[in-house]
Short mmCIF file of C-alpha atoms and ligand atoms in Angstrom, two decimals:
data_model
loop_
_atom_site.label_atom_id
_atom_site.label_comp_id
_atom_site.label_asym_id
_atom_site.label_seq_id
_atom_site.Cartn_x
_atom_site.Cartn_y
_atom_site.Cartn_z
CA UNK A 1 112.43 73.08 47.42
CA UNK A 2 111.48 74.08 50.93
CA UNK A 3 111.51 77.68 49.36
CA UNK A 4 107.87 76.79 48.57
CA UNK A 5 106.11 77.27 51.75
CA UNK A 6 104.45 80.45 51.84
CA UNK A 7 105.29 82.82 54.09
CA UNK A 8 105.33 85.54 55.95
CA UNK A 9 102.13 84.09 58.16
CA UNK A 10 100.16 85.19 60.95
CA UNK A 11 100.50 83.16 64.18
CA UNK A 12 97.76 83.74 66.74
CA UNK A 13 98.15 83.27 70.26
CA UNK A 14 97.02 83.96 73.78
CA UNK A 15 98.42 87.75 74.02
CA UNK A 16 98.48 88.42 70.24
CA UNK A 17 99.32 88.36 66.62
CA UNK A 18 102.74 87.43 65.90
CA UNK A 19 104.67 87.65 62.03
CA UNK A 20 106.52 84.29 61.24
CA UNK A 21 108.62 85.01 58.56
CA UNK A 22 112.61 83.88 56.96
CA UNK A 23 115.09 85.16 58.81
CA UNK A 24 117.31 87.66 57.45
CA UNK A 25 121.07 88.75 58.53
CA UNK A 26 119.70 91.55 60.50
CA UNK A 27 118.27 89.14 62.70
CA UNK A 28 121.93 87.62 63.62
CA UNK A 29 121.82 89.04 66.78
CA UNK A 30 118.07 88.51 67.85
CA UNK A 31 118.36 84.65 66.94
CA UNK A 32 122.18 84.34 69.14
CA UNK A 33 120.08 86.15 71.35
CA UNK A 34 117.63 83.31 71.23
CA UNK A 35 119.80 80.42 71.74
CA UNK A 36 121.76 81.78 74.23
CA UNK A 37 118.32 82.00 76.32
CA UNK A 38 117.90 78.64 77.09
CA UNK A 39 120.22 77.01 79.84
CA UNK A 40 121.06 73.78 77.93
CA UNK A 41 122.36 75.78 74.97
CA UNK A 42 123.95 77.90 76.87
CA UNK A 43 125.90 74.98 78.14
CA UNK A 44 126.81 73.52 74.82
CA UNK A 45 128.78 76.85 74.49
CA UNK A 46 125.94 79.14 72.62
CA UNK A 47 126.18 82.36 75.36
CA UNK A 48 126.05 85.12 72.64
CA UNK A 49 129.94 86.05 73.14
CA UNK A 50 131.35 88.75 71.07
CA UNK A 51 134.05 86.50 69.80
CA UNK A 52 131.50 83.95 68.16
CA UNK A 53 129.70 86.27 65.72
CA UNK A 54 132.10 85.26 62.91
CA UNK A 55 130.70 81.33 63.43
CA UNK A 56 127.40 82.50 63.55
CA UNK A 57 127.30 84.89 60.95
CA UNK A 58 128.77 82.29 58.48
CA UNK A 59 125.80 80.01 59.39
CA UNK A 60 123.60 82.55 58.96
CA UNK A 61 124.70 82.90 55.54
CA UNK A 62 124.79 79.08 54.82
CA UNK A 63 121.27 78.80 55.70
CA UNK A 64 120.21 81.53 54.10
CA UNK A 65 121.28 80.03 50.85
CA UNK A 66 120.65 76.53 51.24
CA UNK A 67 117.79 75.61 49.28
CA UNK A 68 116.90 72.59 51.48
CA UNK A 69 117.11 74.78 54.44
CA UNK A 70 115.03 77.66 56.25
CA UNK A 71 115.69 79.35 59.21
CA UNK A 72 112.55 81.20 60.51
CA UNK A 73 111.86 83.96 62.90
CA UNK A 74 108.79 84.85 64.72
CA UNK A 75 108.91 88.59 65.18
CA UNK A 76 106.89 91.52 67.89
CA UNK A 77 105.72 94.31 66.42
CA UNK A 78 109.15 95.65 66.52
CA UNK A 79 110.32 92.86 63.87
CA UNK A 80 112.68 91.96 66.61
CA UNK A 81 112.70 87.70 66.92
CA UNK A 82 110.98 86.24 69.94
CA UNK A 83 111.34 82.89 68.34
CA UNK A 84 113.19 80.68 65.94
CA UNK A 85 113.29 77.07 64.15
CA UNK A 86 115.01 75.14 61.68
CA UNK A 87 113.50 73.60 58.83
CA UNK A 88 115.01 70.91 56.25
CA UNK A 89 113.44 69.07 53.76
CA UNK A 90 115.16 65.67 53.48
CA UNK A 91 113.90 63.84 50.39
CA UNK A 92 114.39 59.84 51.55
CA UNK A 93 113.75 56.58 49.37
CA UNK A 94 112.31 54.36 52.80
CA UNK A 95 108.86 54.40 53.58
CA UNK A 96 108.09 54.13 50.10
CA UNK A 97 110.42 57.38 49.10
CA UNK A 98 109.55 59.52 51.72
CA UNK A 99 110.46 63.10 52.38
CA UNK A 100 110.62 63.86 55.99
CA UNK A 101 110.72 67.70 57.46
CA UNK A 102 113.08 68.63 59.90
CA UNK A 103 112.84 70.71 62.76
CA UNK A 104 115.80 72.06 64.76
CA UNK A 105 116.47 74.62 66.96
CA UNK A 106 113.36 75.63 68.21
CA UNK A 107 113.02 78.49 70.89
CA UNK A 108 110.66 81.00 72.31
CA UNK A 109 111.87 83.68 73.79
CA UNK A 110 111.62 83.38 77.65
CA UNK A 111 109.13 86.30 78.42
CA UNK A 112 106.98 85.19 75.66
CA UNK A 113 106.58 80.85 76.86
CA UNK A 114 103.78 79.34 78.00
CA UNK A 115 101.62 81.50 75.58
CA UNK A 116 100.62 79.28 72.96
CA UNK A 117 103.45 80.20 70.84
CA UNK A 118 105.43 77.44 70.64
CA UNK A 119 102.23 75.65 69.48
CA UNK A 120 101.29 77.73 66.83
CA UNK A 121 104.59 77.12 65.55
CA UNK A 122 104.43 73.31 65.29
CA UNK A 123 100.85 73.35 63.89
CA UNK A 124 101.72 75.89 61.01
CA UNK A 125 104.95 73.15 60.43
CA UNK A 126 102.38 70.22 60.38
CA UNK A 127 99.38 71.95 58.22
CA UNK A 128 100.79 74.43 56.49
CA UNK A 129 104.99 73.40 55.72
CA UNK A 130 104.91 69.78 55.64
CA UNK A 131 102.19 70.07 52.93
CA UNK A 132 103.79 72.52 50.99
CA UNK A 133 107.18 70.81 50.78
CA UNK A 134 105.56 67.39 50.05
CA UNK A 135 106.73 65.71 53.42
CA UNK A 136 104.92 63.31 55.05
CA UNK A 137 106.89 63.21 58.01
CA UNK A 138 107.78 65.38 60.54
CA UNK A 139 110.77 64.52 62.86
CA UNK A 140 112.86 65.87 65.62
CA UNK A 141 115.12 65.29 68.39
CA UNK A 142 114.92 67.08 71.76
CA UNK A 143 117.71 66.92 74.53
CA UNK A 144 117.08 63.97 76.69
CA UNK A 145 116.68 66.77 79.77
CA UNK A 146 114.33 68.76 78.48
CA UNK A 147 111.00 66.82 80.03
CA UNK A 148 108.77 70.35 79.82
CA UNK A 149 109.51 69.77 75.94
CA UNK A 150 108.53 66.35 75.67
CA UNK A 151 105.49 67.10 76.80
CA UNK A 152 105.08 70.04 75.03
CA UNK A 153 105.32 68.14 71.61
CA UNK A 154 103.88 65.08 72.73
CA UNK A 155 100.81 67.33 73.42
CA UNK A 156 100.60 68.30 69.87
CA UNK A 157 100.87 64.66 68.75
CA UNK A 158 104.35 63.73 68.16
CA UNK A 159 105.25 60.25 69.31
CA UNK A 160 108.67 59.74 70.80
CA UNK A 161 108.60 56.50 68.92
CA UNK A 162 112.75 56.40 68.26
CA UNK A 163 116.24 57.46 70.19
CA UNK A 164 118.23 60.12 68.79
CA UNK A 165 122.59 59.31 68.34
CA UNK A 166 124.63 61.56 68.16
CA UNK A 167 128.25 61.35 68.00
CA UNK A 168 130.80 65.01 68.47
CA UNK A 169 133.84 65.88 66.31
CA UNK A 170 136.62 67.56 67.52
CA UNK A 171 138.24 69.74 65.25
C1 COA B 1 109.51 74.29 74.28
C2 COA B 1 109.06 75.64 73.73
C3 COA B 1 109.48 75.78 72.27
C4 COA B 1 107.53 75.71 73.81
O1 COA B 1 107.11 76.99 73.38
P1 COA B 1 105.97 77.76 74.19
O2 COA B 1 105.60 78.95 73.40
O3 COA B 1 106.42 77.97 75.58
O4 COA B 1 104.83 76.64 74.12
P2 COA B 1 103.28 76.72 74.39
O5 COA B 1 102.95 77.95 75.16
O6 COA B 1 102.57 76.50 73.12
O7 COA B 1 103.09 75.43 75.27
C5 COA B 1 103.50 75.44 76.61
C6 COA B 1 104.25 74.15 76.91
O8 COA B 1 105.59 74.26 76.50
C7 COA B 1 106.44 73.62 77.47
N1 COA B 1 107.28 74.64 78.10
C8 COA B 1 106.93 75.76 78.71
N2 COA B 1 108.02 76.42 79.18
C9 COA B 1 109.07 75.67 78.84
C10 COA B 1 110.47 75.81 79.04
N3 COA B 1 110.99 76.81 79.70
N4 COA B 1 111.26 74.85 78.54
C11 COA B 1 110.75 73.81 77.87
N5 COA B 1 109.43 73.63 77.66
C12 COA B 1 108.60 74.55 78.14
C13 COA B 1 105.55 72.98 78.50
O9 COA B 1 105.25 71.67 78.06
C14 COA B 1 104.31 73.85 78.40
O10 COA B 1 103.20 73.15 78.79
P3 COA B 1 102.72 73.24 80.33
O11 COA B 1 102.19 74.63 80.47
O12 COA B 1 101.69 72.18 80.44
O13 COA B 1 103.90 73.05 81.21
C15 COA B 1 109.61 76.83 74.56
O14 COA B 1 109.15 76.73 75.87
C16 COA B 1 111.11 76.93 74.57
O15 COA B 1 111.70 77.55 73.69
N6 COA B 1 111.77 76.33 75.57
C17 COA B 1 113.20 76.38 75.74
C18 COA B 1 113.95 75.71 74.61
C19 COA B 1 113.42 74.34 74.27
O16 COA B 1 113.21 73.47 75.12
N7 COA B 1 113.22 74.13 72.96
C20 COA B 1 112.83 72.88 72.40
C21 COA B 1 114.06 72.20 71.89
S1 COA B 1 113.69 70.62 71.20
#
Protein backbone atom coordinates (compact mmCIF):
# COMPACT_ATOMS: atom_id res chain seq x y z
CA UNK A 1 0.00 0.00 0.00
CA UNK A 2 1.56 3.30 -0.96
CA UNK A 3 -0.89 4.67 1.77
CA UNK A 4 2.06 3.88 4.08
CA UNK A 5 4.39 6.66 3.55
CA UNK A 6 4.08 9.11 6.15
CA UNK A 7 3.08 12.27 5.51
CA UNK A 8 2.37 15.47 5.77
CA UNK A 9 6.43 16.38 5.74
CA UNK A 10 8.45 19.34 5.90
CA UNK A 11 10.46 20.19 2.75
CA UNK A 12 13.26 22.71 3.26
CA UNK A 13 14.54 24.85 0.70
CA UNK A 14 16.40 27.96 -0.31
CA UNK A 15 13.48 30.61 0.60
CA UNK A 16 11.65 28.38 3.12
CA UNK A 17 9.65 25.67 4.69
CA UNK A 18 7.21 24.14 2.50
CA UNK A 19 4.13 21.34 3.67
CA UNK A 20 4.12 18.25 1.27
CA UNK A 21 1.11 16.61 1.90
CA UNK A 22 -2.00 14.27 -0.24
CA UNK A 23 -3.86 16.22 -2.24
CA UNK A 24 -7.36 16.75 -1.57
CA UNK A 25 -10.40 17.87 -4.01
CA UNK A 26 -10.02 21.36 -2.88
CA UNK A 27 -6.85 21.41 -4.51
CA UNK A 28 -8.55 20.62 -8.12
CA UNK A 29 -7.97 23.87 -9.20
CA UNK A 30 -4.41 24.66 -7.74
CA UNK A 31 -3.01 21.30 -9.34
CA UNK A 32 -4.95 22.24 -13.20
CA UNK A 33 -3.41 25.30 -12.26
CA UNK A 34 -0.12 23.50 -12.09
CA UNK A 35 -0.13 21.63 -15.23
CA UNK A 36 -1.38 24.14 -17.23
CA UNK A 37 1.96 26.15 -16.19
CA UNK A 38 4.29 24.40 -18.09
CA UNK A 39 4.39 24.98 -22.00
CA UNK A 40 4.66 21.29 -23.04
CA UNK A 41 1.51 20.44 -21.09
CA UNK A 42 -0.08 23.10 -22.13
CA UNK A 43 0.39 21.76 -25.59
CA UNK A 44 -0.83 18.28 -24.95
CA UNK A 45 -4.17 20.16 -24.30
CA UNK A 46 -3.87 20.72 -20.25
CA UNK A 47 -4.65 24.87 -20.38
CA UNK A 48 -7.00 24.86 -17.30
CA UNK A 49 -10.28 25.46 -19.56
CA UNK A 50 -13.53 25.71 -17.86
CA UNK A 51 -14.95 22.95 -19.95
CA UNK A 52 -12.31 20.29 -18.67
CA UNK A 53 -13.04 20.35 -14.93
CA UNK A 54 -15.45 17.40 -15.29
CA UNK A 55 -12.17 15.19 -16.72
CA UNK A 56 -10.18 16.43 -14.12
CA UNK A 57 -12.31 16.26 -11.31
CA UNK A 58 -13.06 12.54 -12.10
CA UNK A 59 -9.26 11.92 -11.93
CA UNK A 60 -9.03 13.61 -9.00
CA UNK A 61 -11.36 11.29 -7.50
CA UNK A 62 -9.75 8.12 -9.08
CA UNK A 63 -6.56 8.93 -7.52
CA UNK A 64 -7.75 9.80 -4.53
CA UNK A 65 -9.06 6.32 -4.05
CA UNK A 66 -6.64 4.24 -5.66
CA UNK A 67 -4.72 2.52 -3.18
CA UNK A 68 -1.65 2.07 -5.45
CA UNK A 69 -1.79 5.68 -6.21
CA UNK A 70 -0.96 9.19 -4.50
CA UNK A 71 -1.20 12.40 -5.81
CA UNK A 72 0.77 14.94 -3.66
CA UNK A 73 0.80 18.63 -3.23
CA UNK A 74 3.42 20.87 -1.93
CA UNK A 75 1.59 23.79 -0.37
CA UNK A 76 2.69 27.97 0.80
CA UNK A 77 1.61 28.97 3.81
CA UNK A 78 -1.68 29.61 2.28
CA UNK A 79 -2.17 25.67 1.69
CA UNK A 80 -2.49 26.74 -1.87
CA UNK A 81 -0.21 24.01 -4.22
CA UNK A 82 3.01 25.32 -5.66
CA UNK A 83 3.83 21.82 -6.65
CA UNK A 84 2.62 18.38 -7.52
CA UNK A 85 3.70 14.59 -8.36
CA UNK A 86 2.41 11.31 -8.97
CA UNK A 87 3.27 8.37 -7.13
CA UNK A 88 2.49 4.51 -7.93
CA UNK A 89 3.69 1.62 -6.41
CA UNK A 90 3.99 -1.12 -9.05
CA UNK A 91 4.71 -4.46 -7.37
CA UNK A 92 6.82 -6.46 -10.39
CA UNK A 93 8.14 -10.21 -10.36
CA UNK A 94 11.69 -9.16 -12.61
CA UNK A 95 14.63 -8.20 -10.87
CA UNK A 96 14.03 -10.78 -8.48
CA UNK A 97 10.19 -9.49 -7.70
CA UNK A 98 10.78 -6.05 -7.61
CA UNK A 99 8.50 -3.19 -6.75
CA UNK A 100 9.37 -0.11 -8.59
CA UNK A 101 7.90 3.60 -7.57
CA UNK A 102 6.53 5.72 -10.02
CA UNK A 103 6.76 9.23 -10.50
CA UNK A 104 4.55 11.28 -12.85
CA UNK A 105 3.57 14.56 -13.26
CA UNK A 106 5.93 16.47 -11.53
CA UNK A 107 5.76 20.40 -11.44
CA UNK A 108 6.84 23.41 -9.52
CA UNK A 109 5.11 26.19 -9.79
CA UNK A 110 6.93 28.76 -12.06
CA UNK A 111 7.65 31.60 -9.46
CA UNK A 112 8.82 29.09 -7.06
CA UNK A 113 11.80 26.97 -9.71
CA UNK A 114 15.16 27.04 -9.40
CA UNK A 115 14.80 27.04 -5.51
CA UNK A 116 15.70 23.74 -4.47
CA UNK A 117 12.24 22.57 -4.53
CA UNK A 118 12.04 20.30 -7.06
CA UNK A 119 14.98 18.57 -5.27
CA UNK A 120 13.63 18.22 -2.07
CA UNK A 121 10.91 16.54 -3.70
CA UNK A 122 12.88 13.73 -5.38
CA UNK A 123 15.08 13.14 -2.28
CA UNK A 124 12.01 12.76 0.16
CA UNK A 125 10.70 10.10 -2.92
CA UNK A 126 14.15 8.31 -2.77
CA UNK A 127 14.75 8.29 1.26
CA UNK A 128 11.75 8.63 2.66
CA UNK A 129 8.74 6.93 -0.05
CA UNK A 130 10.62 4.36 -1.79
CA UNK A 131 11.53 2.92 1.66
CA UNK A 132 8.30 3.07 3.04
CA UNK A 133 6.48 1.38 0.17
CA UNK A 134 9.20 -1.35 -0.12
CA UNK A 135 10.44 -0.24 -3.70
CA UNK A 136 13.68 -0.55 -4.74
CA UNK A 137 13.35 1.28 -7.77
CA UNK A 138 12.52 4.49 -8.72
CA UNK A 139 11.55 5.23 -12.40
CA UNK A 140 10.30 7.91 -14.65
CA UNK A 141 9.91 9.23 -18.00
CA UNK A 142 10.45 12.90 -18.94
CA UNK A 143 9.44 14.46 -22.41
CA UNK A 144 12.25 14.03 -24.79
CA UNK A 145 12.31 18.20 -24.93
CA UNK A 146 12.61 18.91 -21.67
CA UNK A 147 16.76 19.03 -21.49
CA UNK A 148 16.60 21.56 -18.17
CA UNK A 149 14.84 18.31 -16.65
CA UNK A 150 17.24 15.86 -17.61
CA UNK A 151 19.63 17.50 -15.98
CA UNK A 152 17.77 18.32 -13.19
CA UNK A 153 17.24 14.55 -12.29
CA UNK A 154 20.34 13.38 -13.59
CA UNK A 155 21.82 15.75 -10.93
CA UNK A 156 20.13 13.92 -8.21
CA UNK A 157 21.35 10.57 -9.58
CA UNK A 158 18.93 9.13 -11.88
CA UNK A 159 20.45 7.44 -14.90
CA UNK A 160 18.63 7.79 -18.19
CA UNK A 161 19.62 4.20 -18.68
CA UNK A 162 16.22 3.23 -20.95
CA UNK A 163 13.73 4.97 -23.74
CA UNK A 164 10.31 5.60 -22.81
CA UNK A 165 7.18 4.26 -25.70
CA UNK A 166 4.40 5.48 -25.73
CA UNK A 167 1.66 4.84 -28.02
CA UNK A 168 -1.99 7.44 -28.03
CA UNK A 169 -5.60 6.18 -28.24
CA UNK A 170 -8.14 7.91 -29.84
CA UNK A 171 -11.37 7.64 -28.42
C1 LIG B 1 11.90 20.27 -13.37
C2 LIG B 1 11.35 20.87 -12.07
C3 LIG B 1 10.39 19.88 -11.41
C4 LIG B 1 12.52 21.13 -11.12
O1 LIG B 1 12.03 21.76 -9.96
P1 LIG B 1 12.83 22.99 -9.32
O2 LIG B 1 12.20 23.29 -8.02
O3 LIG B 1 12.91 24.09 -10.32
O4 LIG B 1 14.25 22.28 -9.14
P2 LIG B 1 15.51 22.69 -8.28
O5 LIG B 1 15.42 24.14 -7.90
O6 LIG B 1 15.68 21.72 -7.20
O7 LIG B 1 16.65 22.46 -9.34
C5 LIG B 1 16.84 23.36 -10.38
C6 LIG B 1 17.03 22.61 -11.68
O8 LIG B 1 15.78 22.25 -12.23
C7 LIG B 1 15.82 22.40 -13.66
N1 LIG B 1 14.90 23.47 -14.04
C8 LIG B 1 14.83 24.72 -13.61
N2 LIG B 1 13.84 25.40 -14.24
C9 LIG B 1 13.28 24.52 -15.07
C10 LIG B 1 12.21 24.61 -16.00
N3 LIG B 1 11.55 25.73 -16.21
N4 LIG B 1 11.89 23.51 -16.69
C11 LIG B 1 12.57 22.37 -16.51
N5 LIG B 1 13.60 22.23 -15.65
C12 LIG B 1 13.95 23.30 -14.94
C13 LIG B 1 17.24 22.79 -14.03
O9 LIG B 1 17.97 21.60 -14.25
C14 LIG B 1 17.71 23.45 -12.75
O10 LIG B 1 19.07 23.37 -12.64
P3 LIG B 1 19.98 24.57 -13.19
O11 LIG B 1 19.73 25.69 -12.24
O12 LIG B 1 21.36 24.03 -13.16
O13 LIG B 1 19.50 24.94 -14.55
C15 LIG B 1 10.63 22.22 -12.31
O14 LIG B 1 11.54 23.14 -12.84
C16 LIG B 1 9.43 22.14 -13.21
O15 LIG B 1 8.33 21.88 -12.74
N6 LIG B 1 9.62 22.37 -14.51
C17 LIG B 1 8.55 22.37 -15.49
C18 LIG B 1 7.88 21.03 -15.63
C19 LIG B 1 8.86 19.88 -15.80
O16 LIG B 1 9.79 19.91 -16.60
N7 LIG B 1 8.62 18.82 -15.00
C20 LIG B 1 9.34 17.60 -15.06
C21 LIG B 1 8.55 16.64 -15.88
S1 LIG B 1 9.37 15.09 -16.04
Amino acid sequence: MISNVPLPESLLTNTGSFTLRRACHNDLSGLVTLLADDTISAGRGDRAASEDTTLYETALEELIADPSNEILVVVDEGDWPVATMQLTRIPGLSRRGSTRLLVEAVRVANNQRSNGLGSAMMKWVIDVAARATGASLVQLTSDAARVDAHRFYERLGFVGSHRGFKFQIEH
